[in-house]
JSON list of C-alpha atoms in Angstrom, two decimals:
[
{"chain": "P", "resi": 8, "resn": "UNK", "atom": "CA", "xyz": [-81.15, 17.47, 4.90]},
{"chain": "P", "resi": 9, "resn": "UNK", "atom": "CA", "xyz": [-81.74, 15.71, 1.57]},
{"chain": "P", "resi": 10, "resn": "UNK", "atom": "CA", "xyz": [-85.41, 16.04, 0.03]},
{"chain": "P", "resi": 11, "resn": "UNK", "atom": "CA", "xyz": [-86.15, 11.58, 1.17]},
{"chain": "P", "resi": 12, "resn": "UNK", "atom": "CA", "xyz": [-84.84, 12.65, 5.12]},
{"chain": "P", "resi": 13, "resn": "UNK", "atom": "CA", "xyz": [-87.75, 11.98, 7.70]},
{"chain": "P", "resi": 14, "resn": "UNK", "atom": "CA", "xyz": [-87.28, 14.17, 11.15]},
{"chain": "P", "resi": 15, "resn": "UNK", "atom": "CA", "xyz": [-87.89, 11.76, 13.86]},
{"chain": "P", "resi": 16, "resn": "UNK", "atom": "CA", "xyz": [-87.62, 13.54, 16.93]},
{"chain": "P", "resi": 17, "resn": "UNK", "atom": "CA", "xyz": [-86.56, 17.17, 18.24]},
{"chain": "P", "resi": 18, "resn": "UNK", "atom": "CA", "xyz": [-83.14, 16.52, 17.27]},
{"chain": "P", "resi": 19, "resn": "UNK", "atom": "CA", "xyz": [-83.30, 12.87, 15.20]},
{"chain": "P", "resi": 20, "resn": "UNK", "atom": "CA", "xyz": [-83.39, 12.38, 11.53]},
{"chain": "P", "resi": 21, "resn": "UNK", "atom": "CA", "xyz": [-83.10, 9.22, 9.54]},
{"chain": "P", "resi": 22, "resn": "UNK", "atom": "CA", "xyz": [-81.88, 9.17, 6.08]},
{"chain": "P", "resi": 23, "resn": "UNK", "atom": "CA", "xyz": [-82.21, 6.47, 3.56]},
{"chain": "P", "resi": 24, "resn": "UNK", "atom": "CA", "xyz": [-82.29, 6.88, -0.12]},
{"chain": "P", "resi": 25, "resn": "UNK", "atom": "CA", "xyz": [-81.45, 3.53, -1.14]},
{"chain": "P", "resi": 26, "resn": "UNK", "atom": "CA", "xyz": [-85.41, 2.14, -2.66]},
{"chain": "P", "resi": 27, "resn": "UNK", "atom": "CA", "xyz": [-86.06, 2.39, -5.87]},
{"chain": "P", "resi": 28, "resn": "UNK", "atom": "CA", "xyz": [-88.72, 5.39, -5.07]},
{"chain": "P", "resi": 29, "resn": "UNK", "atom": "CA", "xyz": [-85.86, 7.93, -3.96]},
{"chain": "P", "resi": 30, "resn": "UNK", "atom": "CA", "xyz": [-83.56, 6.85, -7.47]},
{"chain": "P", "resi": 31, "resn": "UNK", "atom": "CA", "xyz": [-86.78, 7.48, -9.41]},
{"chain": "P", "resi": 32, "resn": "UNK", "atom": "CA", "xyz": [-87.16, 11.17, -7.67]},
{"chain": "P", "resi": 33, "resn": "UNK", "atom": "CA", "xyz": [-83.21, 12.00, -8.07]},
{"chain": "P", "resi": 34, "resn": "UNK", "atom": "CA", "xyz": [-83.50, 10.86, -12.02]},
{"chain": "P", "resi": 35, "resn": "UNK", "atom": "CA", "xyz": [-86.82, 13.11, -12.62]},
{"chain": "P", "resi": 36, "resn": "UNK", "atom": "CA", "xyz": [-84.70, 15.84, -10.55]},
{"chain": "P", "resi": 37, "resn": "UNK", "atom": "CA", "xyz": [-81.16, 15.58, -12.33]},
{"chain": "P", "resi": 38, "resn": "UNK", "atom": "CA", "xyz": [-83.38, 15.69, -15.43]},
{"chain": "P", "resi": 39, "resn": "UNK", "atom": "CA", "xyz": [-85.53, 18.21, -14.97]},
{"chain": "P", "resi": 40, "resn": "UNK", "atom": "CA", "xyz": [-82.11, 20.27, -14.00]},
{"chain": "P", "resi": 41, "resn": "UNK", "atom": "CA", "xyz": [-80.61, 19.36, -17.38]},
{"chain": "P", "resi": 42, "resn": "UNK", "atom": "CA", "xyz": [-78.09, 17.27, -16.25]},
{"chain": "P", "resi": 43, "resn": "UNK", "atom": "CA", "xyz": [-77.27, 14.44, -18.84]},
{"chain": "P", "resi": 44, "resn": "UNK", "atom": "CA", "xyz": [-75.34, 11.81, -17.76]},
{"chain": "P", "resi": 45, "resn": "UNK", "atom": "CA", "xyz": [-74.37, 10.23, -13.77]},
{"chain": "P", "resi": 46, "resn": "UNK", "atom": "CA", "xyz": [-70.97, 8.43, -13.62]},
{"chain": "P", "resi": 47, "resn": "UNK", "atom": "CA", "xyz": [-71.32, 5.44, -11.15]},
{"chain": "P", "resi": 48, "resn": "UNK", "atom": "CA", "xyz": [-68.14, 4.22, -9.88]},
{"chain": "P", "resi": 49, "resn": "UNK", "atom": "CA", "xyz": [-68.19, 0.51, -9.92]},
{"chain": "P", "resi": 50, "resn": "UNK", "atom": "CA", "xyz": [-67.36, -1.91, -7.39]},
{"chain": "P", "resi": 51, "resn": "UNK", "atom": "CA", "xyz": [-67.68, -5.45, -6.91]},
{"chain": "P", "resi": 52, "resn": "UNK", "atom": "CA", "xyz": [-71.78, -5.92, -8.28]},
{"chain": "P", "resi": 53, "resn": "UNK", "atom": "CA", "xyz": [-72.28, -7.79, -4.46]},
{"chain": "P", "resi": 54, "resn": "UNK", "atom": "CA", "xyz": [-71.10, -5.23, -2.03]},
{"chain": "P", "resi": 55, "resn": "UNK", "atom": "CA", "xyz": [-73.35, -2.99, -1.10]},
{"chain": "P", "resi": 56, "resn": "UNK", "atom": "CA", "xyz": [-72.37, 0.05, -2.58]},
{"chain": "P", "resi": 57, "resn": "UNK", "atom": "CA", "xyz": [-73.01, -1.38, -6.26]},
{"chain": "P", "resi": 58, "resn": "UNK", "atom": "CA", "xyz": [-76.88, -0.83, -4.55]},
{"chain": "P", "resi": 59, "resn": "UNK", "atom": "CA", "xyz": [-77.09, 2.90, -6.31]},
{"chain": "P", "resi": 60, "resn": "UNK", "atom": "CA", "xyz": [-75.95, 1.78, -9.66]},
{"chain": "P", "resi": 61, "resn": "UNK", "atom": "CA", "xyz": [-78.56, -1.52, -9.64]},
{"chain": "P", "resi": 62, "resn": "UNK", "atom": "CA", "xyz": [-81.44, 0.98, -7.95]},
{"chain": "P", "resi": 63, "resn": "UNK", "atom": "CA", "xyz": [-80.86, 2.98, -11.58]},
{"chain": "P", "resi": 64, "resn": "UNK", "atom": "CA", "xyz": [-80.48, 0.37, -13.98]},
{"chain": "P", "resi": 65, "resn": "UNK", "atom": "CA", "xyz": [-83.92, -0.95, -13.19]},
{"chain": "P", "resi": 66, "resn": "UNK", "atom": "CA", "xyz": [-85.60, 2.03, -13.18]},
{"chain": "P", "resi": 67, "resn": "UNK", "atom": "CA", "xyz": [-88.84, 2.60, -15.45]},
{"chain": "P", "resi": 68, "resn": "UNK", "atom": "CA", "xyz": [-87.12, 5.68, -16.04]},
{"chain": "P", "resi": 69, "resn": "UNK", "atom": "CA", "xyz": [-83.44, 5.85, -16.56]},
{"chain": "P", "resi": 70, "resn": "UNK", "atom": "CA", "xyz": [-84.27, 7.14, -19.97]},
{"chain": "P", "resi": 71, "resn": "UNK", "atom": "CA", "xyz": [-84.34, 10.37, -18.60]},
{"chain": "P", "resi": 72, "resn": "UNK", "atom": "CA", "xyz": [-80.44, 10.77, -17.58]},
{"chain": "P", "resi": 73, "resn": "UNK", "atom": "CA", "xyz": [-77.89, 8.67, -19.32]},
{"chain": "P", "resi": 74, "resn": "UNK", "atom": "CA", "xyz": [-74.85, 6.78, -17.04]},
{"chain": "P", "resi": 75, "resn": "UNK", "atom": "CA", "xyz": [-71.31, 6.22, -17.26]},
{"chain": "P", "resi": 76, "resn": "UNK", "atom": "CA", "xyz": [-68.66, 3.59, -15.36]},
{"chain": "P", "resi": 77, "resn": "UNK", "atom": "CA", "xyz": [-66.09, 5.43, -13.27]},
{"chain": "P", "resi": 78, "resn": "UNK", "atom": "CA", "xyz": [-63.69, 2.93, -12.39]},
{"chain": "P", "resi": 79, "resn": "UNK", "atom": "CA", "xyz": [-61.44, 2.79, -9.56]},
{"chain": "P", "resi": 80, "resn": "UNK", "atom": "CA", "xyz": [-57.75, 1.75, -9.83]},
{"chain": "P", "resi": 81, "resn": "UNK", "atom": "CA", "xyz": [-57.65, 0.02, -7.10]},
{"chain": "P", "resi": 82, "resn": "UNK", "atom": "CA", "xyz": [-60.91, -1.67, -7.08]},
{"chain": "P", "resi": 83, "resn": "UNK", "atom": "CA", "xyz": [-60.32, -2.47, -10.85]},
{"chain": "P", "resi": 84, "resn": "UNK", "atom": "CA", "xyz": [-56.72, -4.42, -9.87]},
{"chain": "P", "resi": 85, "resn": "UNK", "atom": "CA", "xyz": [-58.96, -6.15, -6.58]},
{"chain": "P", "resi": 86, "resn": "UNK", "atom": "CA", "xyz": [-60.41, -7.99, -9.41]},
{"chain": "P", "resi": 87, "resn": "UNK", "atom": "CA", "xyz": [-57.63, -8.17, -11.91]},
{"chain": "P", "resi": 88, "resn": "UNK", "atom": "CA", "xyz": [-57.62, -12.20, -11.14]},
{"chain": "P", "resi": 89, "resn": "UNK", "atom": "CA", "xyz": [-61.67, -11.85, -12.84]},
{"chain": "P", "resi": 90, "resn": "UNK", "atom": "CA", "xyz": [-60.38, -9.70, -15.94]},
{"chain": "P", "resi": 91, "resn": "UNK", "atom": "CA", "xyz": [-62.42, -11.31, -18.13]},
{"chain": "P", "resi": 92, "resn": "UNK", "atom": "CA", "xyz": [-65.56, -11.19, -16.47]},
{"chain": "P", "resi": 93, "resn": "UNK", "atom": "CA", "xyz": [-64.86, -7.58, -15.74]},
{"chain": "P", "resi": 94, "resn": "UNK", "atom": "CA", "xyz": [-64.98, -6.81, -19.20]},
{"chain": "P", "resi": 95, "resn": "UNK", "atom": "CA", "xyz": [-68.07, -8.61, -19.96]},
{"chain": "P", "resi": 96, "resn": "UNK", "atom": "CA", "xyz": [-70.28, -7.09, -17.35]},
{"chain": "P", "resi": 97, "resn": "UNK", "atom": "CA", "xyz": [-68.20, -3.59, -18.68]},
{"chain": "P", "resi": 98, "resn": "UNK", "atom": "CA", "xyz": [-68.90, -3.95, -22.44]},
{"chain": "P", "resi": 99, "resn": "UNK", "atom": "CA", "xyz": [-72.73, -5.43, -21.12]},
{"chain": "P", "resi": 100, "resn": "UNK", "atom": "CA", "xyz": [-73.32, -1.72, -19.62]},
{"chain": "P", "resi": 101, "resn": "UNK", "atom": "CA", "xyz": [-72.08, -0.07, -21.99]},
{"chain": "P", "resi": 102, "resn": "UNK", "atom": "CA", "xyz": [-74.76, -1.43, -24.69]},
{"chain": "P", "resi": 103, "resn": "UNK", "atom": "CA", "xyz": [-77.26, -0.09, -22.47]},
{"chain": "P", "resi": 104, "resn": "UNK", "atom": "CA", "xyz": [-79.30, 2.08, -24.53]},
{"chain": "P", "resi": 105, "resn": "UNK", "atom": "CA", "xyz": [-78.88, 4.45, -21.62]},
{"chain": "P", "resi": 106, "resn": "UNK", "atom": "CA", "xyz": [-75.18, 4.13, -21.55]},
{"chain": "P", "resi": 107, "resn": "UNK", "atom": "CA", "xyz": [-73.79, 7.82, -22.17]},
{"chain": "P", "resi": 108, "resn": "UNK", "atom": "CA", "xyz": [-71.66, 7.67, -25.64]},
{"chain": "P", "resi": 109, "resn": "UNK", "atom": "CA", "xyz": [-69.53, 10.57, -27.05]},
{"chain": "P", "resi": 110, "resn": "UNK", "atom": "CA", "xyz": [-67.77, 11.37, -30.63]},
{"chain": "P", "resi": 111, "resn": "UNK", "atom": "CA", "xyz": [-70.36, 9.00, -31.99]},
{"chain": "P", "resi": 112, "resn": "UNK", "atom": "CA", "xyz": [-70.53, 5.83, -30.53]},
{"chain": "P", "resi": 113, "resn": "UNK", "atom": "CA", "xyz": [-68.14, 5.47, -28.09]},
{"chain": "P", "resi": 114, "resn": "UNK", "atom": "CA", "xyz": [-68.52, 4.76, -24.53]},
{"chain": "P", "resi": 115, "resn": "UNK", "atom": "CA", "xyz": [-67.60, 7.19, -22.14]},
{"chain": "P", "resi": 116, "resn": "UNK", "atom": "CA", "xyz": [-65.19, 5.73, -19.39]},
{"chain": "P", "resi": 117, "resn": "UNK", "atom": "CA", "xyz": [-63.65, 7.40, -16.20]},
{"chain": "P", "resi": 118, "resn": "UNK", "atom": "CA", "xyz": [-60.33, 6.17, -14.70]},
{"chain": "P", "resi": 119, "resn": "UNK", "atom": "CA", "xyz": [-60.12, 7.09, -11.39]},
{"chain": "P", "resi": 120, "resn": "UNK", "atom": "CA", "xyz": [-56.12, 6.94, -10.17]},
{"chain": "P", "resi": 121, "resn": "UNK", "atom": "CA", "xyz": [-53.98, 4.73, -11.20]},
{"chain": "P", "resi": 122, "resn": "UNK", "atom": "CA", "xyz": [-54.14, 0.97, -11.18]},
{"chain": "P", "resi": 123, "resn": "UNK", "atom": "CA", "xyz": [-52.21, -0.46, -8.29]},
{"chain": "P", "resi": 124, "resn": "UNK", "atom": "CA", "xyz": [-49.42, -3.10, -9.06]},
{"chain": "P", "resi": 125, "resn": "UNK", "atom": "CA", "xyz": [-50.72, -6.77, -8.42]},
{"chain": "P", "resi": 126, "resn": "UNK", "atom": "CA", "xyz": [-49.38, -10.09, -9.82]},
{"chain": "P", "resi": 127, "resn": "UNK", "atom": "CA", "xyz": [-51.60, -9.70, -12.76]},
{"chain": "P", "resi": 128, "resn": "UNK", "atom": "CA", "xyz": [-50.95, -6.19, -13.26]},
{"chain": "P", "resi": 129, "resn": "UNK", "atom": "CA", "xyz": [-47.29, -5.86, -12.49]},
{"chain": "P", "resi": 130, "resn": "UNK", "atom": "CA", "xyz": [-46.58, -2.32, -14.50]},
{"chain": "P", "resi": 131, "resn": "UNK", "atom": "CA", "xyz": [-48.04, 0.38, -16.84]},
{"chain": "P", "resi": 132, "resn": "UNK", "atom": "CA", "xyz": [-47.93, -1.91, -19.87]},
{"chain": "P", "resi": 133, "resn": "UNK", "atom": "CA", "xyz": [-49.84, -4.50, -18.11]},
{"chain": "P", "resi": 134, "resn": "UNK", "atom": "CA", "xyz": [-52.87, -2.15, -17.40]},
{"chain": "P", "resi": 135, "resn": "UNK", "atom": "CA", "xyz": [-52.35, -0.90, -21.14]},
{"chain": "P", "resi": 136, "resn": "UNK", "atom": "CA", "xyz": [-52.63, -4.41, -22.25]},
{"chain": "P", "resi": 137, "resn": "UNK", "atom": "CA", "xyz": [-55.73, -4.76, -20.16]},
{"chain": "P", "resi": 138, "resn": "UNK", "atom": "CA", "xyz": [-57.23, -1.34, -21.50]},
{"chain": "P", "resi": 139, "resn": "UNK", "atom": "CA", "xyz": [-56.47, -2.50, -24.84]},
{"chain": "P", "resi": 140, "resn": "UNK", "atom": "CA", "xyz": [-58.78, -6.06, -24.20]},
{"chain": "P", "resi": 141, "resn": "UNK", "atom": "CA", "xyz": [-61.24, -3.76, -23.03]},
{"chain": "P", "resi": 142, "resn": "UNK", "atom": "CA", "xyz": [-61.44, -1.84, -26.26]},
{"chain": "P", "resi": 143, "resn": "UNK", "atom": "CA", "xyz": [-61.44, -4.86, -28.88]},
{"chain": "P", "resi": 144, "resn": "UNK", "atom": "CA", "xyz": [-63.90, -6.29, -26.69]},
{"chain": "P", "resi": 145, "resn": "UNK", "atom": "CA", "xyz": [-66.16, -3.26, -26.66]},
{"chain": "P", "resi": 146, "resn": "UNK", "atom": "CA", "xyz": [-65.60, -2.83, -30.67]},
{"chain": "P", "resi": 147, "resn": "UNK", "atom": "CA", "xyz": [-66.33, -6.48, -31.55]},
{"chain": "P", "resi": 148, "resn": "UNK", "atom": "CA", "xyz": [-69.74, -6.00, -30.53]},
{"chain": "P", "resi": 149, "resn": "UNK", "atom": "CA", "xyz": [-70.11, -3.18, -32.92]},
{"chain": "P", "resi": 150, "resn": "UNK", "atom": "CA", "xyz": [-69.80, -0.38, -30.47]},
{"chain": "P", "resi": 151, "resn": "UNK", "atom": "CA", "xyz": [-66.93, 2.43, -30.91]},
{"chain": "P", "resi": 152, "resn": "UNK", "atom": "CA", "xyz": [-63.95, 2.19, -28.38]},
{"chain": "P", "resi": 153, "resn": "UNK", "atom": "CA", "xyz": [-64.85, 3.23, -25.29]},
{"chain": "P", "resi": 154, "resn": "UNK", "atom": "CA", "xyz": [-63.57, 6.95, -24.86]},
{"chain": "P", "resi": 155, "resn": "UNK", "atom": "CA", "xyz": [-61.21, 6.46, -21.75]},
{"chain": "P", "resi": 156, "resn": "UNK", "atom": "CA", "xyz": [-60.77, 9.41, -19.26]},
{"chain": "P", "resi": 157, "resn": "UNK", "atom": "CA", "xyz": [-57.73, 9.57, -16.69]},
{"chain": "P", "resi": 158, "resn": "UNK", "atom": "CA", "xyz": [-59.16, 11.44, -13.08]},
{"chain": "P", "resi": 159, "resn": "UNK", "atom": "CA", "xyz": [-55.83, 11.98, -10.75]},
{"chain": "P", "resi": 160, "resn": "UNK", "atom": "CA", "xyz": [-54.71, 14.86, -8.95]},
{"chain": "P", "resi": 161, "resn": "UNK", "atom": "CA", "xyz": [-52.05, 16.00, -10.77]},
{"chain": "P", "resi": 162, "resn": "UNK", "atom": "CA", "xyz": [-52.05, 17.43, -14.24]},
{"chain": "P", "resi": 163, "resn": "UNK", "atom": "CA", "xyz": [-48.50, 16.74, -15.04]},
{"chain": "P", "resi": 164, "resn": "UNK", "atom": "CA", "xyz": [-48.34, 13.00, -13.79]},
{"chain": "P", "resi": 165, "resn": "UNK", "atom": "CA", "xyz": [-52.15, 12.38, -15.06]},
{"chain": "P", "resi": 166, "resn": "UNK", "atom": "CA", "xyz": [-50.84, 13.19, -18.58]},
{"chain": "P", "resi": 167, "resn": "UNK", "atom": "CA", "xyz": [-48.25, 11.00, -18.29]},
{"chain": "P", "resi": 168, "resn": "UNK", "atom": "CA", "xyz": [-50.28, 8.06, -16.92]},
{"chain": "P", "resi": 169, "resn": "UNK", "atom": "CA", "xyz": [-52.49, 8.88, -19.97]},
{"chain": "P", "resi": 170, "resn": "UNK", "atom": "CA", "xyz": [-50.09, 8.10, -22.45]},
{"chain": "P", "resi": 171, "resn": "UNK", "atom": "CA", "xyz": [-48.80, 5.19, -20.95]},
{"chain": "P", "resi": 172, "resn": "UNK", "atom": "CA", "xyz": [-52.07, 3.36, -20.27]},
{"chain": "P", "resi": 173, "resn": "UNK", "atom": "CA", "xyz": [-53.39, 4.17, -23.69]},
{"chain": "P", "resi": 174, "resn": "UNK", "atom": "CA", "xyz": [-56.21, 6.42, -22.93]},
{"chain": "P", "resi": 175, "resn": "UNK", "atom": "CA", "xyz": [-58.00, 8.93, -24.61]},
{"chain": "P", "resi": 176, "resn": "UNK", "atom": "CA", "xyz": [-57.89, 12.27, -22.24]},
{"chain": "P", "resi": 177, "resn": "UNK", "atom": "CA", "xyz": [-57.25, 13.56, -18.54]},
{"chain": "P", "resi": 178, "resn": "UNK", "atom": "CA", "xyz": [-59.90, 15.39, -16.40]},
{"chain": "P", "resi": 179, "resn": "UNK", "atom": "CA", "xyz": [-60.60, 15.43, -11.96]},
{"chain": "P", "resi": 180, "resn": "UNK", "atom": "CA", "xyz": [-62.22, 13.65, -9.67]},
{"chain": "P", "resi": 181, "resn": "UNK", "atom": "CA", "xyz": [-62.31, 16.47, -7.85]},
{"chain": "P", "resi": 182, "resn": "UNK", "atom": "CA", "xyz": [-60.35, 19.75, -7.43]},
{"chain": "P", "resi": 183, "resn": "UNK", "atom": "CA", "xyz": [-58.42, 20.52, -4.22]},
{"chain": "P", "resi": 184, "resn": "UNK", "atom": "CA", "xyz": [-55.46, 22.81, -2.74]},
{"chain": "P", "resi": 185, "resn": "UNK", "atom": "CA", "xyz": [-52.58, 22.27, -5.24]},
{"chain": "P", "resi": 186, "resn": "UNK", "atom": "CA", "xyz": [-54.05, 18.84, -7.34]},
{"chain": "P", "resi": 187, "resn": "UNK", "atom": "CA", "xyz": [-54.10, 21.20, -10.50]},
{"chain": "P", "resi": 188, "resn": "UNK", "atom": "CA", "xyz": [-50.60, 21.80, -10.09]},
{"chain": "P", "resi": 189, "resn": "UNK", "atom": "CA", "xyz": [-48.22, 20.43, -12.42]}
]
């Protein structure tokens, strides 16, 4: 069970670690363990699992561990129609103090699958147009361009979704039977 579960009966638990209490404990504890940065995949900032991400962000703490945006293809073309206001509240995080920055001072991004094709992203050179935005408007506010990593499941494809989105690397969400394959 996770440190913040409370046994309730012979064979009950509950488990909540969504107060502010429970973020400040797994900050001092991903500190403490050297970790330096969380990447928070984003989502909509009213749905309920943008709760861990707000739960940081106003912590008297989150000096001690930097973050990072993961975005998610999918949930990143859900509110294509919003571009704009994506990449305000984007380019808003990421001059966070906390915000984790590499080669300098650029942002450190995760892409997480590719972008699904909607109306306003019909193809690759869509979403490269839209990555693009997202750099100039990260740069006009004096920041370097975000440094853009492409998480897939396939090393072959991922490159090649790297190069034609723009982006700056590939990495993994997460490793399984035959995703490093290429």
């Amino acid at each position: 069970l996770p440190f913040f579960a409370r046994v309730t009966g012979s064979n009950s638990v509950v488990i909540n670690g969504n107060t502010q209490a429970i973020m400040d404990q797994e900050i001092n504890y991903a500190a403490n363990a050297g970790i330096d940065y969380w990447a928070f995949v984003i989502y909509p900032d009213a749905i309920g699992m943008s709760h861990g991400l707000h739960l940081y962000l106003s912590s008297p703490i989150k000096h001690r561990i930097n973050f990072c945006l993961n975005l998610q293809g999918g949930w990143v073309a859900g509110t294509a129609e919003n571009w704009d206001a994506q990449l305000t509240r984007y380019v808003r995080y990421f001059k966070d103090p906390a915000y984790q920055k590499v080669l300098g001072n650029r942002p450190l991004v995760f892409l997480f699958n590719r972008i699904p094709h909607t109306p306003q992203f019909p193809d690759a050179a869509a979403v490269a147009a839209a990555i693009q935005q997202l750099r100039a408007a990260t740069t006009n506010t004096g920041l370097g361009t975000p440094y853009i990593v492409f998480q897939g499941w396939n090393a072959k494809n991922d490159f090649n979704t790297m190069q034609e989105y723009g982006l700056d690397a590939i990495g993994a969400y997460a490793v399984g039977a035959g995703s490093a394959t290429g």
